[in-house]
One Martini backbone bead per residue (centre of mass of N, CA, C, O) as a GRO file, in nm:
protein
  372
    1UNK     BB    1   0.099   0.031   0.017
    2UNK     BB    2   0.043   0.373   0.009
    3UNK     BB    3   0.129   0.701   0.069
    4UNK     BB    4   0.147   1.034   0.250
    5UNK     BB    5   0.328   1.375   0.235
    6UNK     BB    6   0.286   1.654   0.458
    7UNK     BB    7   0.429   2.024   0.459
    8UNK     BB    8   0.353   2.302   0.681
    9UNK     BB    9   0.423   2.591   0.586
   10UNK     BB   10   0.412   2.922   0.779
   11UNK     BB   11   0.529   3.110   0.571
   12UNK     BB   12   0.574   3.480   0.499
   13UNK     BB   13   0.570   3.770   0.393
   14UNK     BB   14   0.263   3.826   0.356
   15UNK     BB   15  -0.068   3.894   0.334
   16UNK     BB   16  -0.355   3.791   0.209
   17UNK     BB   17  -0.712   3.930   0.229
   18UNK     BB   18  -0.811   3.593   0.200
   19UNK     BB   19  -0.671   3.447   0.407
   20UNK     BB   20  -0.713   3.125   0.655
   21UNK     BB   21  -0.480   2.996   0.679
   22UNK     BB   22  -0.194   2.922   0.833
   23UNK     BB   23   0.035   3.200   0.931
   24UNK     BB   24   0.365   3.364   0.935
   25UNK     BB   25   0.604   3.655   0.925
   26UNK     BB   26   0.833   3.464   1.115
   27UNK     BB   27   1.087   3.424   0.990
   28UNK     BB   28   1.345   3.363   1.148
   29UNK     BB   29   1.183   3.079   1.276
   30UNK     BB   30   1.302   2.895   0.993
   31UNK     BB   31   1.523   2.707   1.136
   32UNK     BB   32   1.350   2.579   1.380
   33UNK     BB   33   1.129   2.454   1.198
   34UNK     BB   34   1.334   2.237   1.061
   35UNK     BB   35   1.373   2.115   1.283
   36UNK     BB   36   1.101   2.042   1.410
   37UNK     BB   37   1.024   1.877   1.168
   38UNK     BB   38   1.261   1.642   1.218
   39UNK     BB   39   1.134   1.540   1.502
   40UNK     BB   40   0.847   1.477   1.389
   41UNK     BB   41   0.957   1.261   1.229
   42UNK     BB   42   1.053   1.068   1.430
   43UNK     BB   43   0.804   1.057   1.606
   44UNK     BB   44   0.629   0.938   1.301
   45UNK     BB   45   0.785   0.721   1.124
   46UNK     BB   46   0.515   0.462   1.213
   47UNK     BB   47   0.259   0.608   1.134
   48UNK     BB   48   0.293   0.441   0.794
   49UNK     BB   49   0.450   0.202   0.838
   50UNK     BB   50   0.507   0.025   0.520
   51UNK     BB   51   0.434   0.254   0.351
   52UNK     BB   52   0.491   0.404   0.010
   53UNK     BB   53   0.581   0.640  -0.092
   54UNK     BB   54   0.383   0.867  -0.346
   55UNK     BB   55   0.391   1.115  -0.183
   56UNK     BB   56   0.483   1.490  -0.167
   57UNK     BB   57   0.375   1.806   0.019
   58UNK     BB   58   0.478   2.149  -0.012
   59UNK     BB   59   0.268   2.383   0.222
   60UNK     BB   60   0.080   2.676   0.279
   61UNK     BB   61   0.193   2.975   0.256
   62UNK     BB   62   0.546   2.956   0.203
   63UNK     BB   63   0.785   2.743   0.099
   64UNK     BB   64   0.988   2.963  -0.078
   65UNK     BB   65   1.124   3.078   0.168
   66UNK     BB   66   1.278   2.867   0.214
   67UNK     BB   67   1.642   2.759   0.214
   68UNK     BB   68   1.719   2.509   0.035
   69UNK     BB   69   1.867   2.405   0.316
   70UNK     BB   70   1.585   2.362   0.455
   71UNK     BB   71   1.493   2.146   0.211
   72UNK     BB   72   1.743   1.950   0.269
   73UNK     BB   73   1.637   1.857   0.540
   74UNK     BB   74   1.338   1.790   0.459
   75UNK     BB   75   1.421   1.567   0.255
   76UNK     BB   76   1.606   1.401   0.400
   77UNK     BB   77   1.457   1.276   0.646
   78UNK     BB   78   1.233   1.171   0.488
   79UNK     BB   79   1.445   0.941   0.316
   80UNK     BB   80   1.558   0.825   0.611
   81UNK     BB   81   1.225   0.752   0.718
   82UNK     BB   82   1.153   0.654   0.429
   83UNK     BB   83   0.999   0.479   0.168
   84UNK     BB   84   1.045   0.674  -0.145
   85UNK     BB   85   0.979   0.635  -0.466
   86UNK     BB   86   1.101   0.668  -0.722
   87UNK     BB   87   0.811   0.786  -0.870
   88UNK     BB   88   0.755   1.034  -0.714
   89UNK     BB   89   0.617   1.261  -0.593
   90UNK     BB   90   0.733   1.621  -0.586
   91UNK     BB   91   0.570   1.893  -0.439
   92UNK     BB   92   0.621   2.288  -0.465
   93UNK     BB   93   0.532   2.547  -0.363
   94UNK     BB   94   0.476   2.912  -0.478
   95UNK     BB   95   0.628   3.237  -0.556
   96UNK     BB   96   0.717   3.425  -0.852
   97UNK     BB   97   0.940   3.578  -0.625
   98UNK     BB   98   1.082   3.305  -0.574
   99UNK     BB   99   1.202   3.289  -0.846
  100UNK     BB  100   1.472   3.144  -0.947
  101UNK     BB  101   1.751   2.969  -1.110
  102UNK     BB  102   1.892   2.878  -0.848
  103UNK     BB  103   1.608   2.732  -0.715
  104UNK     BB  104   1.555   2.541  -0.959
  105UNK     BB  105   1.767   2.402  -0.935
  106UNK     BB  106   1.757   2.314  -0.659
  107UNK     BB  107   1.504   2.157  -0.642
  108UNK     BB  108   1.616   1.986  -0.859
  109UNK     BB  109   1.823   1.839  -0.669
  110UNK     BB  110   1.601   1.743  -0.412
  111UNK     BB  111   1.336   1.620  -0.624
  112UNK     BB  112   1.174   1.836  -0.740
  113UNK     BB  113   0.862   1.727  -0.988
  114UNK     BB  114   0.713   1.986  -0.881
  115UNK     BB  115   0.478   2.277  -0.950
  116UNK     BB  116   0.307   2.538  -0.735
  117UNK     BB  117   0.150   2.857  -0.846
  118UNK     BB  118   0.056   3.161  -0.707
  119UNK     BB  119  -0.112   3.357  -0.943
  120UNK     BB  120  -0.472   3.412  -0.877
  121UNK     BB  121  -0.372   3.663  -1.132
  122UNK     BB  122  -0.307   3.893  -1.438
  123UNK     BB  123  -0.389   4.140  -1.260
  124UNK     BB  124  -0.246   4.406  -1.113
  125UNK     BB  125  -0.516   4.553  -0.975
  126UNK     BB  126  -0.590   4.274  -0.841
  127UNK     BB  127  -0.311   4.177  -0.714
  128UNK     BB  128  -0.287   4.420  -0.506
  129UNK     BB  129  -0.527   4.402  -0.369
  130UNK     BB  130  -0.495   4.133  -0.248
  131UNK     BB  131  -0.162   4.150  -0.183
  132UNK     BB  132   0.047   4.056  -0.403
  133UNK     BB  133   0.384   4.048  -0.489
  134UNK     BB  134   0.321   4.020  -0.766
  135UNK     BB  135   0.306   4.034  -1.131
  136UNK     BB  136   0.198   3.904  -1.428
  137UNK     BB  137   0.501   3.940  -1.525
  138UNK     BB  138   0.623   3.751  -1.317
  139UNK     BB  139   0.460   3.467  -1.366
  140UNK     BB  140   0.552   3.429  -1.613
  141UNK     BB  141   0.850   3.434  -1.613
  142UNK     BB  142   0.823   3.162  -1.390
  143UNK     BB  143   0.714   3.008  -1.576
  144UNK     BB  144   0.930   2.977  -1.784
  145UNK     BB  145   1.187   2.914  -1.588
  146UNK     BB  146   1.068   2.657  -1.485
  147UNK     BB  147   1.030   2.498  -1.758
  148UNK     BB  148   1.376   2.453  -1.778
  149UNK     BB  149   1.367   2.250  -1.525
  150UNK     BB  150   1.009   2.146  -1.477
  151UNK     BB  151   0.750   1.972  -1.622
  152UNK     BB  152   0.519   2.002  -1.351
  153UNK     BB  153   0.310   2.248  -1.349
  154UNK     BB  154   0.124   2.457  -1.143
  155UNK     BB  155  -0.163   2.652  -1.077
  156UNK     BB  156  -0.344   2.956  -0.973
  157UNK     BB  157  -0.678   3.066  -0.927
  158UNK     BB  158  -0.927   3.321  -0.897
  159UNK     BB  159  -1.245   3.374  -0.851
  160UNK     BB  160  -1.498   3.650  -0.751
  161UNK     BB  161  -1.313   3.920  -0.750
  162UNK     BB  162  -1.331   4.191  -0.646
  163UNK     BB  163  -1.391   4.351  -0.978
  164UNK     BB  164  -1.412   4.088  -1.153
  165UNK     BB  165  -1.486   4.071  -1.422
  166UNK     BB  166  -1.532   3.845  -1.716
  167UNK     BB  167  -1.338   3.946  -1.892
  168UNK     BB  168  -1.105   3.928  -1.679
  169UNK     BB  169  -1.119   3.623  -1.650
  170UNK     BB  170  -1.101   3.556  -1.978
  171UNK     BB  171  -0.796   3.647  -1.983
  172UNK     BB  172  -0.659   3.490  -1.747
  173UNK     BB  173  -0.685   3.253  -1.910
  174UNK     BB  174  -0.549   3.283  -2.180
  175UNK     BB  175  -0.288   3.348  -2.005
  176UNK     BB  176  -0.268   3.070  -1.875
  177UNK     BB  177  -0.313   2.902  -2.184
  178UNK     BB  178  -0.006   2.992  -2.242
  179UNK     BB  179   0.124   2.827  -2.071
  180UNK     BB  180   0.376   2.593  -1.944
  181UNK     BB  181   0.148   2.389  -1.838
  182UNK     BB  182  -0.061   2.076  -1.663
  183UNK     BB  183  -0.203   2.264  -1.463
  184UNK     BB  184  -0.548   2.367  -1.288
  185UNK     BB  185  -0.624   2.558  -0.996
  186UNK     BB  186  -0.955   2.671  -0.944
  187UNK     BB  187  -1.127   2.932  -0.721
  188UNK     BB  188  -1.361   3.024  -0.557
  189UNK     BB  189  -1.411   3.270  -0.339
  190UNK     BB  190  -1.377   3.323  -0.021
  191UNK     BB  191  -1.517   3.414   0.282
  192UNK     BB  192  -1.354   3.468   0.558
  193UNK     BB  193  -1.320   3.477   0.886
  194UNK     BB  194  -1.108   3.706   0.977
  195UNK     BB  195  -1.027   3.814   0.738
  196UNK     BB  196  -0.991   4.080   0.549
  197UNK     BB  197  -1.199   4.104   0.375
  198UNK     BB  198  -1.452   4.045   0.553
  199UNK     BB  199  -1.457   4.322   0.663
  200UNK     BB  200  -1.476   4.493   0.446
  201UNK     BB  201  -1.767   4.370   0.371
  202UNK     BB  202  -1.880   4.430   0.635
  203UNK     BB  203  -1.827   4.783   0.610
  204UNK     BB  204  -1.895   4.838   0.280
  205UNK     BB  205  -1.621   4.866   0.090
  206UNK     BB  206  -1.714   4.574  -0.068
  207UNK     BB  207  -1.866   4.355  -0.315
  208UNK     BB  208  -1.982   4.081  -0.375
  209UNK     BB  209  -2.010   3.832  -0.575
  210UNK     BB  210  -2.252   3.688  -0.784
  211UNK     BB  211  -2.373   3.428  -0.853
  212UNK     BB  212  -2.391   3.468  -1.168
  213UNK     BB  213  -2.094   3.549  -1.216
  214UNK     BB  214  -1.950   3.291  -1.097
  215UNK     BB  215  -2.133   3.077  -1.285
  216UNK     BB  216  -2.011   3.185  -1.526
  217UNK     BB  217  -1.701   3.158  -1.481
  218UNK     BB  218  -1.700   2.841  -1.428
  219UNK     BB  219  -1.796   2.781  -1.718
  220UNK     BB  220  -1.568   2.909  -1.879
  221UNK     BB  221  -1.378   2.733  -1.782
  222UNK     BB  222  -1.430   2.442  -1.829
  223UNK     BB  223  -1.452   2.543  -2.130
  224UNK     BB  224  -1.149   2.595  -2.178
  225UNK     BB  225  -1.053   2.407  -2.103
  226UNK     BB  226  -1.136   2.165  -2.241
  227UNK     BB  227  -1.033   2.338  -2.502
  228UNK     BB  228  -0.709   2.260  -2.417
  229UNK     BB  229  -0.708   1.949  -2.315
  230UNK     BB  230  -0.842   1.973  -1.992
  231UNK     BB  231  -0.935   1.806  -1.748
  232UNK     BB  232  -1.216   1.777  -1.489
  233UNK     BB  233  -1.130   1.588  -1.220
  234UNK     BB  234  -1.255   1.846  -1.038
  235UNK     BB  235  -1.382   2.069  -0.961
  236UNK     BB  236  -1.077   2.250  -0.940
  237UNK     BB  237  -0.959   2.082  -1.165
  238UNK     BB  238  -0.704   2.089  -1.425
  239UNK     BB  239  -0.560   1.814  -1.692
  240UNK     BB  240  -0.325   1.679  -1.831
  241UNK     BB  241  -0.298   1.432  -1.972
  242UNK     BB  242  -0.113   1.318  -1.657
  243UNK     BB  243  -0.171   1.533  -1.445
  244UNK     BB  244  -0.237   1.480  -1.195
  245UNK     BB  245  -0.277   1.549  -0.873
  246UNK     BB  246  -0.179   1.279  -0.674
  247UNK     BB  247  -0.166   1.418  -0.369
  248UNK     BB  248  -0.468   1.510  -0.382
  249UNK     BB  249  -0.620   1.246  -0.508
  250UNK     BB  250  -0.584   1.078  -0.220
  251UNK     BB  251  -0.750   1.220  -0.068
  252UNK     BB  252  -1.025   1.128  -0.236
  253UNK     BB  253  -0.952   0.819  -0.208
  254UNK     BB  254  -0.838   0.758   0.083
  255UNK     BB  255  -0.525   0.796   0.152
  256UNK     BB  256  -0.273   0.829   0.339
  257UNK     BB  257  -0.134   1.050   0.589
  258UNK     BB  258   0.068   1.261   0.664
  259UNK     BB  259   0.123   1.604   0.858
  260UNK     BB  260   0.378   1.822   0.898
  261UNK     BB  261   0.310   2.090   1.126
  262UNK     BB  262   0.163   2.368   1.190
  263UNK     BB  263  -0.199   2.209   1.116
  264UNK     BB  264  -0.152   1.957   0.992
  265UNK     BB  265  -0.334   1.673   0.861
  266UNK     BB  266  -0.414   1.342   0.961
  267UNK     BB  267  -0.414   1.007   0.789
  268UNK     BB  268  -0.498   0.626   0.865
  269UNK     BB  269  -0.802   0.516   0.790
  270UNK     BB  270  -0.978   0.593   1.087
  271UNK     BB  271  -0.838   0.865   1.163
  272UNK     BB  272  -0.747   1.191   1.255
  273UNK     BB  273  -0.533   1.487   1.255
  274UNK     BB  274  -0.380   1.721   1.410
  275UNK     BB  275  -0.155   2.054   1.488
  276UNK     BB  276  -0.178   2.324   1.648
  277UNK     BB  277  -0.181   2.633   1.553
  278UNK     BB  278   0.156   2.662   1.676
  279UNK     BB  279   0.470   2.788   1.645
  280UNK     BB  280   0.593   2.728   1.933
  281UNK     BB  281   0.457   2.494   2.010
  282UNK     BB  282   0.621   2.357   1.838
  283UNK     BB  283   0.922   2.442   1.870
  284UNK     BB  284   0.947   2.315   2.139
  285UNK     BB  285   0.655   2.032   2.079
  286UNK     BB  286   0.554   1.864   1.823
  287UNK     BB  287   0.503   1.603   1.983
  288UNK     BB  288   0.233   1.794   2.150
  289UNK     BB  289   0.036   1.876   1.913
  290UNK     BB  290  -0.137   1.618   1.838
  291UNK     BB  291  -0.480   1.538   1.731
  292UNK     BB  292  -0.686   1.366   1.754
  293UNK     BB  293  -1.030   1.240   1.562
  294UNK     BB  294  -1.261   1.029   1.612
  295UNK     BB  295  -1.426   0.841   1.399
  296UNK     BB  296  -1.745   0.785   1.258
  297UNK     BB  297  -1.931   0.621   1.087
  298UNK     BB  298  -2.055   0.822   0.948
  299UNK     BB  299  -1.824   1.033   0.908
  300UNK     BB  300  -1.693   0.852   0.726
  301UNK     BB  301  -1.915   0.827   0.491
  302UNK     BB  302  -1.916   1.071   0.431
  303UNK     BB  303  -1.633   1.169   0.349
  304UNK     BB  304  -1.649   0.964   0.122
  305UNK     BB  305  -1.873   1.084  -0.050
  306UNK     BB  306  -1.766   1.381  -0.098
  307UNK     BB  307  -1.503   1.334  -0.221
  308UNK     BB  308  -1.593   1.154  -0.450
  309UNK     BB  309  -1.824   1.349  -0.552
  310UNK     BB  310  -1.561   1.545  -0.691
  311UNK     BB  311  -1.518   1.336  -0.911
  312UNK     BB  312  -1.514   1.234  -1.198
  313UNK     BB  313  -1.523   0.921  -1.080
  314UNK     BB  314  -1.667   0.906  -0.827
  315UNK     BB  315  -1.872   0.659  -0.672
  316UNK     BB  316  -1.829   0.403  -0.606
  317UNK     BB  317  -2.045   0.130  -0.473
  318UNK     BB  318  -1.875  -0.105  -0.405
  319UNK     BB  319  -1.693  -0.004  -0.224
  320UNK     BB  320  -1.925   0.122  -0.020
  321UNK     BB  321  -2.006  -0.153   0.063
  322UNK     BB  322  -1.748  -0.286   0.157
  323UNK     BB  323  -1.661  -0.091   0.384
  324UNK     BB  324  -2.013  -0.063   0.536
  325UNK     BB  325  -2.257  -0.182   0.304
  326UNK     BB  326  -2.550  -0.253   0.150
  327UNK     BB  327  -2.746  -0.084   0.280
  328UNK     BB  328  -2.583   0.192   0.229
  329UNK     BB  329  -2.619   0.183  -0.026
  330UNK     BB  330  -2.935   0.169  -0.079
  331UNK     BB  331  -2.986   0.423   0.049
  332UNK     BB  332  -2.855   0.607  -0.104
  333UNK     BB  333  -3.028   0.523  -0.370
  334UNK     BB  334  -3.265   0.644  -0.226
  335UNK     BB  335  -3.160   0.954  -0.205
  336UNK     BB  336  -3.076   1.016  -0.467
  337UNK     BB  337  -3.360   0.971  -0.686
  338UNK     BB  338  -3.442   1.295  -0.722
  339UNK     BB  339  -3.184   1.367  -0.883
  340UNK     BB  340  -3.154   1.208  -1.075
  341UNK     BB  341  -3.428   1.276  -1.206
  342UNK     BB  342  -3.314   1.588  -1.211
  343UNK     BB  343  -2.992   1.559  -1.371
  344UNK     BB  344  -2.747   1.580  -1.119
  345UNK     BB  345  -2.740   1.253  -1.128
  346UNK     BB  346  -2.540   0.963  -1.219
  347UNK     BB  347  -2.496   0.640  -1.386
  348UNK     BB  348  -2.204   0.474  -1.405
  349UNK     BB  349  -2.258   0.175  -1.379
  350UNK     BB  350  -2.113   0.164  -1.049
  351UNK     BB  351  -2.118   0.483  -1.056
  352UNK     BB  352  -2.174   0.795  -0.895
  353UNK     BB  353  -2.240   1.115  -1.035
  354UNK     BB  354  -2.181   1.437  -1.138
  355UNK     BB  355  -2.335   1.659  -1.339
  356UNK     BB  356  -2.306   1.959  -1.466
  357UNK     BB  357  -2.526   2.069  -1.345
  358UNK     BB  358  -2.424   2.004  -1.037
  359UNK     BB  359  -2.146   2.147  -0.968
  360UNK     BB  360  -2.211   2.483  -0.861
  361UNK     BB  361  -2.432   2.256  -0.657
  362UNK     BB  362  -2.290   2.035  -0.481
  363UNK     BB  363  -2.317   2.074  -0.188
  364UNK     BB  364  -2.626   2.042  -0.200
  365UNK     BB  365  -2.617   1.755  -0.326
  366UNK     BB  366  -2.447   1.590  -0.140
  367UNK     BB  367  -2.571   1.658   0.150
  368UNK     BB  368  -2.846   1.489   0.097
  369UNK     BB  369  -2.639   1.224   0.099
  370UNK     BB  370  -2.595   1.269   0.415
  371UNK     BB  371  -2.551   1.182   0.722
  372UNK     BB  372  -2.727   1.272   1.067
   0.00000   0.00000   0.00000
């Protein structure tokens, strides 16, 4: 059996006024944060039994403020106490003004093999107004100078931004399918309590983007990557054949994971896990940072059904049988059948899929289906 590694890099240079990830700009920091991670990985190297590593994924934050050599010791770590696969996916996020030639050749050389760029828009009056540190035309730089270096890119992109016309969306897009990517993924803006954005919205000092124009958004995207030959795996993923992100794919398939660094969460197959958002109490002692989560029978099922009908493969019934019981697949496709028949949900030979008229609407149509 194989299995992942997540690890939570907390470091950025300033915060997006729409992000509420747990991170910190106490870069000082990041020397003692690189030992904590090394501890934690002694102290949890037996979490994945003998399962081999078959993704690692350094995620933020922003992993690319960590300086080359705190990467080659949290690679070097991870390699000494886990058989990672030959053919391991290992995938670095950055900033693209974290990009230089130097850092380029570096990853490379520590063995990542997959770069996630967070370029979130092309227009620079709203690239400044969410506070990205770059221009669109340093992300294109970077876009470029990584292809020279790593062969599997993926972007991220965000959709709903106050501002943002359909016009600069598709704009976006046109500029985002022009560069060499190989993935693209692409989320409606989120407005999360507690973070800039939210307050501003409170204030209103800023009008939240309507729903009709964010669902125009969703589809036009859809219909771009489709015709640029980019599957659409996820609701919000899109790849073309053979560039699935591996290790986002385990997420969404049930298969377990380790995660570690402060705020990270980690699955054995049966149980959740995180690390307490806490920064100092990580590097005092990551080993006591670690909450259990016991999950329910039902929480387990809604889980399994919800990551699976986000994905283009759908809920397998046959799978879900064997986990729950036949009961269980039974009672669901009797909650689904107002759904089918409204065209939201489809069988397709032995999985449940949702339909695209559905995607837009999927928490609604999914909620449907989970245990209470």
């Amino acid at each position: 059996m194989q299995a992942g590694i997540y690890i939570h890099v907390p470091f950025c240079k300033s915060r997006c006024i729409y992000c509420d990830f747990y991170s910190t700009t106490a870069e000082k920091q990041r020397r003692r944060y690189a030992e904590a991670v090394k501890r934690e990985l002694e102290a949890r190297k037996d979490f994945l039994g003998t399962r081999e590593i078959a993704t690692v994924y350094l995620g933020g934050g922003t992993p690319s403020q960590l300086a080359l050599a705190e990467l080659e010791e949290i690679v070097s770590s991870i390699k000494e106490r886990f058989a990672v696969a030959a053919d391991a996916e290992i995938t670095i996020e950055a900033n693209p003004d974290d990009v230089t030639e130097e850092w380029c050749a570096g990853i490379v050389r520590l063995g990542f093999n997959r770069v996630s760029l967070g370029i979130q828009s092309c227009d620079d009056n709203i690239l400044k107004f969410i506070r990205r540190r770059h221009t669109a035309q340093q992300a294109k730089e970077a876009v470029e100078l990584l292809a020279s270096h790593v062969g599997n890119i993926s972007i991220d992109l965000i959709y709903g931004l106050p501002g943002q016309s359909p016009d600069l969306w598709e704009s976006d897009l046109r500029q985002a399918f022009a560069l060499p990517v190989k993935h693209l993924s692409a989320y409606a803006l989120s407005i999360e309590e507690g973070a800039p954005l939210w307050q501003m919205v409170r204030q209103k000092k800023i009008e939240e983007t309507n729903e009709e124009t964010e669902r125009a958004m969703y589809e036009r995207l859809i219909d771009t990557a489709e015709a640029q030959g980019f599957e659409h795996y996820e609701l919000s993923n899109f790849a073309l054949p053979g560039y699935r992100s591996r290790h986002n794919s385990s997420y969404w398939h049930d298969v377990p994971y380790l995660g570690l660094g402060p705020g990270a969460h980690s699955y054995d197959g049966a149980a959740r896990y995180y690390n307490r958002p806490d920064l100092n109490a990580y590097l005092a002692a990551p080993e006591k940072c670690l909450v259990k989560e016991c999950l329910s029978d039902d929480e387990r099922f809604n889980d399994y059904v919800f990551t699976a009908l986000r994905t283009a493969d759908g809920l397998p019934l046959d799978c879900l049988a064997e986990r729950f019981s036949e009961a269980a697949k039974n009672n669901l496709l009797r909650t689904a059948k107002s759904r089918l028949a409204a065209g939201f949900l489809e069988l397709c030979g032995n999985r449940l899929k949702l339909t695209r008229k559905a995607l837009f609407v999927s928490d609604d149509i999914i909620s449907d289906l989970m245990r209470v």
